[in-house]
mmCIF file of C-alpha atoms and ligand atoms in Angstrom:
data_model
loop_
_atom_site.group_PDB
_atom_site.id
_atom_site.type_symbol
_atom_site.label_atom_id
_atom_site.label_comp_id
_atom_site.label_asym_id
_atom_site.label_seq_id
_atom_site.Cartn_x
_atom_site.Cartn_y
_atom_site.Cartn_z
ATOM 1 C CA UNK A 22 -29.208 -4.388 -22.778
ATOM 2 C CA UNK A 23 -26.329 -4.070 -21.081
ATOM 3 C CA UNK A 24 -26.165 -1.196 -18.403
ATOM 4 C CA UNK A 25 -23.065 0.980 -19.717
ATOM 5 C CA UNK A 26 -21.212 2.289 -16.742
ATOM 6 C CA UNK A 27 -22.037 6.090 -15.403
ATOM 7 C CA UNK A 28 -20.799 8.977 -17.613
ATOM 8 C CA UNK A 29 -19.261 10.346 -14.993
ATOM 9 C CA UNK A 30 -15.954 9.503 -15.116
ATOM 10 C CA UNK A 31 -15.474 11.513 -17.870
ATOM 11 C CA UNK A 32 -16.356 14.817 -16.340
ATOM 12 C CA UNK A 33 -16.053 17.335 -13.399
ATOM 13 C CA UNK A 34 -14.927 16.282 -10.126
ATOM 14 C CA UNK A 35 -13.472 13.349 -11.246
ATOM 15 C CA UNK A 36 -11.232 14.777 -13.780
ATOM 16 C CA UNK A 37 -9.726 16.921 -11.153
ATOM 17 C CA UNK A 38 -9.125 14.079 -8.590
ATOM 18 C CA UNK A 39 -7.522 12.500 -11.646
ATOM 19 C CA UNK A 40 -5.063 15.431 -12.246
ATOM 20 C CA UNK A 41 -4.468 15.371 -8.466
ATOM 21 C CA UNK A 42 -2.553 11.754 -8.804
ATOM 22 C CA UNK A 43 -0.734 12.965 -12.513
ATOM 23 C CA UNK A 44 1.444 14.827 -9.661
ATOM 24 C CA UNK A 45 1.695 12.152 -6.567
ATOM 25 C CA UNK A 46 0.688 8.507 -6.924
ATOM 26 C CA UNK A 47 -1.705 7.389 -5.252
ATOM 27 C CA UNK A 48 -0.880 5.317 -2.433
ATOM 28 C CA UNK A 49 -2.978 2.356 -4.078
ATOM 29 C CA UNK A 50 -1.439 3.024 -7.311
ATOM 30 C CA UNK A 51 1.641 2.479 -5.194
ATOM 31 C CA UNK A 52 1.626 -1.163 -4.132
ATOM 32 C CA UNK A 53 0.187 -2.171 -7.772
ATOM 33 C CA UNK A 54 3.354 -1.094 -9.169
ATOM 34 C CA UNK A 55 4.995 -3.413 -6.113
ATOM 35 C CA UNK A 56 2.942 -6.021 -7.463
ATOM 36 C CA UNK A 57 4.660 -5.364 -11.120
ATOM 37 C CA UNK A 58 7.664 -5.254 -10.095
ATOM 38 C CA UNK A 59 8.001 -8.847 -8.182
ATOM 39 C CA UNK A 60 5.784 -10.304 -10.922
ATOM 40 C CA UNK A 61 8.496 -8.906 -13.790
ATOM 41 C CA UNK A 62 11.199 -10.370 -11.153
ATOM 42 C CA UNK A 63 9.401 -13.485 -10.348
ATOM 43 C CA UNK A 64 7.863 -14.887 -13.868
ATOM 44 C CA UNK A 65 9.942 -12.958 -16.819
ATOM 45 C CA UNK A 66 13.590 -12.281 -15.365
ATOM 46 C CA UNK A 67 14.940 -10.301 -18.274
ATOM 47 C CA UNK A 68 11.786 -10.007 -20.566
ATOM 48 C CA UNK A 69 11.872 -6.794 -23.192
ATOM 49 C CA UNK A 70 9.111 -7.377 -24.505
ATOM 50 C CA UNK A 71 6.694 -7.538 -21.857
ATOM 51 C CA UNK A 72 2.815 -6.646 -22.879
ATOM 52 C CA UNK A 73 0.902 -4.792 -20.420
ATOM 53 C CA UNK A 74 -2.330 -3.665 -20.356
ATOM 54 C CA UNK A 75 -4.208 -0.989 -18.038
ATOM 55 C CA UNK A 76 -8.681 -2.477 -18.267
ATOM 56 C CA UNK A 77 -9.602 0.676 -18.018
ATOM 57 C CA UNK A 78 -7.869 3.155 -17.590
ATOM 58 C CA UNK A 79 -8.916 6.663 -17.794
ATOM 59 C CA UNK A 80 -7.078 9.502 -17.595
ATOM 60 C CA UNK A 81 -4.049 7.137 -17.540
ATOM 61 C CA UNK A 82 -2.532 7.515 -14.094
ATOM 62 C CA UNK A 83 -1.037 4.660 -13.468
ATOM 63 C CA UNK A 84 0.518 4.159 -17.114
ATOM 64 C CA UNK A 85 1.964 7.039 -16.841
ATOM 65 C CA UNK A 86 3.645 6.739 -13.045
ATOM 66 C CA UNK A 87 4.120 2.922 -14.783
ATOM 67 C CA UNK A 88 6.515 3.955 -17.341
ATOM 68 C CA UNK A 89 8.275 6.065 -15.599
ATOM 69 C CA UNK A 90 9.473 3.095 -12.939
ATOM 70 C CA UNK A 91 9.446 0.224 -15.762
ATOM 71 C CA UNK A 92 10.507 2.079 -19.529
ATOM 72 C CA UNK A 93 11.210 -1.737 -20.571
ATOM 73 C CA UNK A 94 7.458 -1.901 -20.767
ATOM 74 C CA UNK A 95 4.520 -2.079 -23.749
ATOM 75 C CA UNK A 96 1.633 -0.517 -22.762
ATOM 76 C CA UNK A 97 -1.152 -0.782 -23.165
ATOM 77 C CA UNK A 98 -3.980 1.644 -22.466
ATOM 78 C CA UNK A 99 -7.880 0.402 -22.652
ATOM 79 C CA UNK A 100 -11.110 1.499 -21.507
ATOM 80 C CA UNK A 101 -15.139 1.355 -22.908
ATOM 81 C CA UNK A 102 -15.269 5.817 -23.246
ATOM 82 C CA UNK A 103 -14.018 6.863 -26.402
ATOM 83 C CA UNK A 104 -14.112 10.136 -24.868
ATOM 84 C CA UNK A 105 -11.700 9.012 -22.562
ATOM 85 C CA UNK A 106 -9.425 7.264 -24.759
ATOM 86 C CA UNK A 107 -9.012 10.522 -26.865
ATOM 87 C CA UNK A 108 -8.089 12.563 -24.004
ATOM 88 C CA UNK A 109 -5.099 10.336 -23.066
ATOM 89 C CA UNK A 110 -4.372 9.323 -27.139
ATOM 90 C CA UNK A 111 -3.928 13.617 -27.024
ATOM 91 C CA UNK A 112 -1.571 13.878 -24.137
ATOM 92 C CA UNK A 113 2.120 14.402 -24.993
ATOM 93 C CA UNK A 114 2.790 12.787 -21.995
ATOM 94 C CA UNK A 115 1.367 10.041 -22.927
ATOM 95 C CA UNK A 116 2.572 9.540 -26.424
ATOM 96 C CA UNK A 117 4.187 6.116 -27.307
ATOM 97 C CA UNK A 118 1.893 4.071 -25.199
ATOM 98 C CA UNK A 119 -0.761 2.317 -26.866
ATOM 99 C CA UNK A 120 -4.361 3.445 -26.489
ATOM 100 C CA UNK A 121 -7.508 2.010 -27.698
ATOM 101 C CA UNK A 122 -11.458 1.279 -27.305
ATOM 102 C CA UNK A 123 -12.480 -2.106 -25.083
ATOM 103 C CA UNK A 124 -15.672 -3.322 -23.583
ATOM 104 C CA UNK A 125 -14.357 -5.837 -20.899
ATOM 105 C CA UNK A 126 -17.421 -6.952 -21.527
ATOM 106 C CA UNK A 127 -16.492 -8.003 -25.163
ATOM 107 C CA UNK A 128 -13.987 -10.163 -26.232
ATOM 108 C CA UNK A 129 -10.769 -9.265 -27.708
ATOM 109 C CA UNK A 130 -8.427 -11.075 -29.863
ATOM 110 C CA UNK A 131 -5.163 -8.878 -28.229
ATOM 111 C CA UNK A 132 -3.295 -10.631 -25.561
ATOM 112 C CA UNK A 133 -0.543 -9.794 -22.996
ATOM 113 C CA UNK A 134 1.590 -10.930 -20.565
ATOM 114 C CA UNK A 135 -0.079 -8.681 -17.874
ATOM 115 C CA UNK A 136 -3.073 -7.238 -16.857
ATOM 116 C CA UNK A 137 -4.086 -4.216 -14.065
ATOM 117 C CA UNK A 138 -7.935 -3.916 -13.324
ATOM 118 C CA UNK A 139 -7.899 -0.622 -11.261
ATOM 119 C CA UNK A 140 -11.343 0.326 -9.574
ATOM 120 C CA UNK A 141 -12.831 -1.820 -12.490
ATOM 121 C CA UNK A 142 -14.097 -4.852 -11.329
ATOM 122 C CA UNK A 143 -17.361 -3.496 -8.954
ATOM 123 C CA UNK A 144 -18.993 -2.541 -12.251
ATOM 124 C CA UNK A 145 -20.423 -6.052 -12.660
ATOM 125 C CA UNK A 146 -23.041 -7.746 -11.182
ATOM 126 C CA UNK A 147 -22.338 -12.071 -10.651
ATOM 127 C CA UNK A 148 -23.171 -12.927 -14.512
ATOM 128 C CA UNK A 149 -21.656 -10.219 -16.002
ATOM 129 C CA UNK A 150 -18.837 -11.058 -14.372
ATOM 130 C CA UNK A 151 -18.543 -14.489 -15.776
ATOM 131 C CA UNK A 152 -17.612 -12.802 -18.935
ATOM 132 C CA UNK A 153 -15.641 -10.892 -17.891
ATOM 133 C CA UNK A 154 -13.169 -13.038 -16.498
ATOM 134 C CA UNK A 155 -13.770 -15.768 -19.431
ATOM 135 C CA UNK A 156 -12.324 -12.752 -21.423
ATOM 136 C CA UNK A 157 -9.460 -11.404 -19.630
ATOM 137 C CA UNK A 158 -8.256 -15.461 -19.328
ATOM 138 C CA UNK A 159 -8.603 -15.398 -23.038
ATOM 139 C CA UNK A 160 -6.679 -11.889 -23.093
ATOM 140 C CA UNK A 161 -3.390 -12.928 -20.938
ATOM 141 C CA UNK A 162 -1.240 -15.195 -22.515
ATOM 142 C CA UNK A 163 -0.090 -18.718 -20.417
ATOM 143 C CA UNK A 164 1.335 -18.456 -17.448
ATOM 144 C CA UNK A 165 0.525 -13.944 -17.689
ATOM 145 C CA UNK A 166 -0.685 -12.193 -14.913
ATOM 146 C CA UNK A 167 -3.723 -10.526 -13.730
ATOM 147 C CA UNK A 168 -3.238 -8.100 -11.030
ATOM 148 C CA UNK A 169 -6.605 -6.121 -9.415
ATOM 149 C CA UNK A 170 -6.945 -3.347 -7.032
ATOM 150 C CA UNK A 171 -11.135 -3.945 -5.904
ATOM 151 C CA UNK A 172 -14.247 -3.523 -3.280
ATOM 152 C CA UNK A 173 -14.171 -7.708 -2.268
ATOM 153 C CA UNK A 174 -15.097 -8.758 1.077
ATOM 154 C CA UNK A 175 -13.734 -12.114 2.601
ATOM 155 C CA UNK A 176 -17.427 -12.829 3.659
ATOM 156 C CA UNK A 177 -19.399 -15.382 1.928
ATOM 157 C CA UNK A 178 -21.798 -12.843 0.860
ATOM 158 C CA UNK A 179 -22.232 -10.427 -2.780
ATOM 159 C CA UNK A 180 -23.339 -6.327 -2.613
ATOM 160 C CA UNK A 181 -24.695 -4.033 -4.687
ATOM 161 C CA UNK A 182 -25.100 -1.512 -3.672
ATOM 162 C CA UNK A 183 -26.155 1.616 -6.046
ATOM 163 C CA UNK A 184 -25.235 5.186 -5.257
ATOM 164 C CA UNK A 185 -27.012 8.386 -6.937
ATOM 165 C CA UNK A 186 -25.418 11.361 -5.903
ATOM 166 C CA UNK A 187 -24.437 15.385 -8.206
ATOM 167 C CA UNK A 188 -21.019 12.596 -10.010
ATOM 168 C CA UNK A 189 -23.630 10.070 -10.479
ATOM 169 C CA UNK A 190 -26.929 11.204 -10.990
ATOM 170 C CA UNK A 191 -27.952 7.915 -12.889
ATOM 171 C CA UNK A 192 -26.623 5.851 -11.089
ATOM 172 C CA UNK A 193 -23.056 4.703 -10.304
ATOM 173 C CA UNK A 194 -22.824 0.795 -9.553
ATOM 174 C CA UNK A 195 -20.766 -0.539 -6.861
ATOM 175 C CA UNK A 196 -20.945 -4.240 -6.682
ATOM 176 C CA UNK A 197 -19.019 -5.851 -3.665
ATOM 177 C CA UNK A 198 -18.082 -9.410 -4.347
ATOM 178 C CA UNK A 199 -16.842 -12.532 -1.490
ATOM 179 C CA UNK A 200 -13.312 -13.680 -2.818
ATOM 180 C CA UNK A 201 -15.066 -16.894 -2.506
ATOM 181 C CA UNK A 202 -16.912 -15.837 -5.781
ATOM 182 C CA UNK A 203 -13.444 -14.705 -7.466
ATOM 183 C CA UNK A 204 -11.312 -16.960 -6.720
ATOM 184 C CA UNK A 205 -13.960 -19.708 -8.497
ATOM 185 C CA UNK A 206 -14.077 -18.112 -11.271
ATOM 186 C CA UNK A 207 -10.349 -17.635 -11.538
ATOM 187 C CA UNK A 208 -10.317 -21.262 -11.174
ATOM 188 C CA UNK A 209 -12.728 -21.688 -13.831
ATOM 189 C CA UNK A 210 -11.240 -19.869 -15.916
ATOM 190 C CA UNK A 211 -7.261 -20.888 -15.753
ATOM 191 C CA UNK A 212 -6.072 -19.153 -13.212
ATOM 192 C CA UNK A 213 -4.279 -20.691 -10.460
ATOM 193 C CA UNK A 214 -5.431 -19.520 -6.724
ATOM 194 C CA UNK A 215 -5.534 -15.598 -6.431
ATOM 195 C CA UNK A 216 -3.597 -13.917 -3.518
ATOM 196 C CA UNK A 217 -5.673 -10.946 -1.877
ATOM 197 C CA UNK A 218 -4.534 -8.616 -0.013
ATOM 198 C CA UNK A 219 -5.897 -6.242 2.010
ATOM 199 C CA UNK A 220 -4.976 -2.503 1.421
ATOM 200 C CA UNK A 221 -3.645 -1.133 4.486
ATOM 201 C CA UNK A 222 -3.298 3.369 3.811
ATOM 202 C CA UNK A 223 0.188 4.174 5.289
ATOM 203 C CA UNK A 224 -1.744 7.724 5.665
ATOM 204 C CA UNK A 225 -4.552 10.042 6.698
ATOM 205 C CA UNK A 226 -7.430 10.794 3.970
ATOM 206 C CA UNK A 227 -9.346 13.486 5.413
ATOM 207 C CA UNK A 228 -12.831 14.134 5.735
ATOM 208 C CA UNK A 229 -14.124 17.150 3.473
ATOM 209 C CA UNK A 230 -16.581 19.197 5.652
ATOM 210 C CA UNK A 231 -18.475 19.783 2.818
ATOM 211 C CA UNK A 232 -21.506 16.691 2.305
ATOM 212 C CA UNK A 233 -21.034 16.466 -1.538
ATOM 213 C CA UNK A 234 -17.314 15.300 -1.835
ATOM 214 C CA UNK A 235 -17.273 11.808 -1.818
ATOM 215 C CA UNK A 236 -14.240 11.273 -2.349
ATOM 216 C CA UNK A 237 -12.349 8.514 -0.157
ATOM 217 C CA UNK A 238 -11.866 9.367 3.832
ATOM 218 C CA UNK A 239 -10.022 7.689 5.987
ATOM 219 C CA UNK A 240 -11.065 6.572 9.859
ATOM 220 C CA UNK A 241 -8.591 4.737 12.665
ATOM 221 C CA UNK A 242 -9.432 1.932 14.018
ATOM 222 C CA UNK A 243 -8.165 1.230 17.724
ATOM 223 C CA UNK A 244 -5.993 -0.552 16.428
ATOM 224 C CA UNK A 245 -4.495 1.650 14.791
ATOM 225 C CA UNK A 246 -5.720 0.612 10.559
ATOM 226 C CA UNK A 247 -7.337 2.759 8.838
ATOM 227 C CA UNK A 248 -10.807 1.622 7.151
ATOM 228 C CA UNK A 249 -12.032 3.114 3.180
ATOM 229 C CA UNK A 250 -15.122 5.535 3.017
ATOM 230 C CA UNK A 251 -17.053 7.272 0.641
ATOM 231 C CA UNK A 252 -19.473 9.145 2.288
ATOM 232 C CA UNK A 253 -22.044 6.716 3.732
ATOM 233 C CA UNK A 254 -20.199 2.915 2.385
ATOM 234 C CA UNK A 255 -17.476 1.360 3.566
ATOM 235 C CA UNK A 256 -14.810 0.557 1.102
ATOM 236 C CA UNK A 257 -13.323 -3.072 1.785
ATOM 237 C CA UNK A 258 -10.526 -2.026 -0.299
ATOM 238 C CA UNK A 259 -8.098 -5.296 -1.224
ATOM 239 C CA UNK A 260 -5.070 -6.067 -4.709
ATOM 240 C CA UNK A 261 -5.490 -9.446 -5.526
ATOM 241 C CA UNK A 262 -3.178 -10.616 -7.703
ATOM 242 C CA UNK A 263 -3.010 -13.847 -9.567
ATOM 243 C CA UNK A 264 -1.797 -15.201 -12.612
ATOM 244 C CA UNK A 265 -2.834 -17.695 -15.586
ATOM 245 C CA UNK A 266 -1.505 -21.456 -15.196
ATOM 246 C CA UNK A 267 1.358 -22.014 -17.733
HETATM 247 C C1 SAM B 28 -13.658 3.716 -11.559
HETATM 248 S S1 SAM B 28 -13.163 4.029 -12.904
HETATM 249 C C2 SAM B 28 -10.918 3.806 -12.493
HETATM 250 C C3 SAM B 28 -10.649 4.242 -13.058
HETATM 251 C C4 SAM B 28 -8.857 4.649 -13.255
HETATM 252 N N1 SAM B 28 -8.395 2.918 -13.286
HETATM 253 C C5 SAM B 28 -8.389 4.503 -10.724
HETATM 254 O O1 SAM B 28 -7.837 3.276 -10.926
HETATM 255 O O2 SAM B 28 -7.948 5.194 -11.219
HETATM 256 C C6 SAM B 28 -13.839 2.549 -13.722
HETATM 257 C C7 SAM B 28 -12.686 3.121 -15.290
HETATM 258 O O3 SAM B 28 -13.267 1.839 -15.606
HETATM 259 C C8 SAM B 28 -14.154 2.023 -16.827
HETATM 260 N N2 SAM B 28 -14.973 1.155 -17.384
HETATM 261 C C9 SAM B 28 -15.924 0.821 -17.063
HETATM 262 N N3 SAM B 28 -16.623 -0.573 -17.530
HETATM 263 C C10 SAM B 28 -16.104 -1.361 -17.897
HETATM 264 C C11 SAM B 28 -15.644 -0.983 -19.321
HETATM 265 N N4 SAM B 28 -17.061 -2.208 -19.236
HETATM 266 N N5 SAM B 28 -14.572 -1.874 -20.144
HETATM 267 C C12 SAM B 28 -13.486 -1.611 -19.757
HETATM 268 N N6 SAM B 28 -13.777 0.038 -19.173
HETATM 269 C C13 SAM B 28 -14.700 0.099 -18.468
HETATM 270 C C14 SAM B 28 -14.920 3.528 -16.912
HETATM 271 O O4 SAM B 28 -14.673 3.840 -18.012
HETATM 272 C C15 SAM B 28 -13.621 4.191 -16.093
HETATM 273 O O5 SAM B 28 -12.428 4.916 -16.677
#
């Protein structure tokens, strides 16, 4: 039996966190948006019929900002939780965006030009990830583009962490896969070689004095890079950009 992601993504502090980024776009989302623009210019110039789906869309924040930036896109939000989808459908600011349920571990009959996976890949252990990649590949049209923001590492190392915290009493899952595994699964499913870009955040995210506050904070290295942490966990965040072979 496959494990569901924690219900902690539907309530409490997590929704407060999402509400903040409805007003002010997250820096990593800004980079994702730039990648969407680059892909549109490079692979879909002049097209006004592009279908973009945000998988694991949660409160629809990324789609909200994307619609303002690229109003010609046909936008779709998919999430495993009916409650998350119903909440998006009830928000007037998100009207016109097509929201629906999709557990990406299952195949879908829908087809898109661009898929966005924002903080989703870490849920899946290697064996699940094989199915997920196949399902994502099937739901992309030939020449379509997959963009992700994810916790991935450049070493030959597959990491599985289970965090028990107030927001996730049953355990939140954090798989930190290697670039090599992701590249291998993408190649197996008909994608071109991916580009991995470690995310360099341009601002400091403060460390809270409340040890129960697990929002990401940054620590600067002597070289000036900012490392991301969630509580005691180092987060090797990066963007992935890859095209399905035409
Ligand atoms: C960490 S949250 C990220 C939300 C949003 N994309 C963001 O970047 O803020 C992960 C989201 O993925 C959804 N999710 C988890 N497993 C999923 C699955 N198998 N299929 C589709 N959505 C899933 C969760 O319900 C949650 O909304």
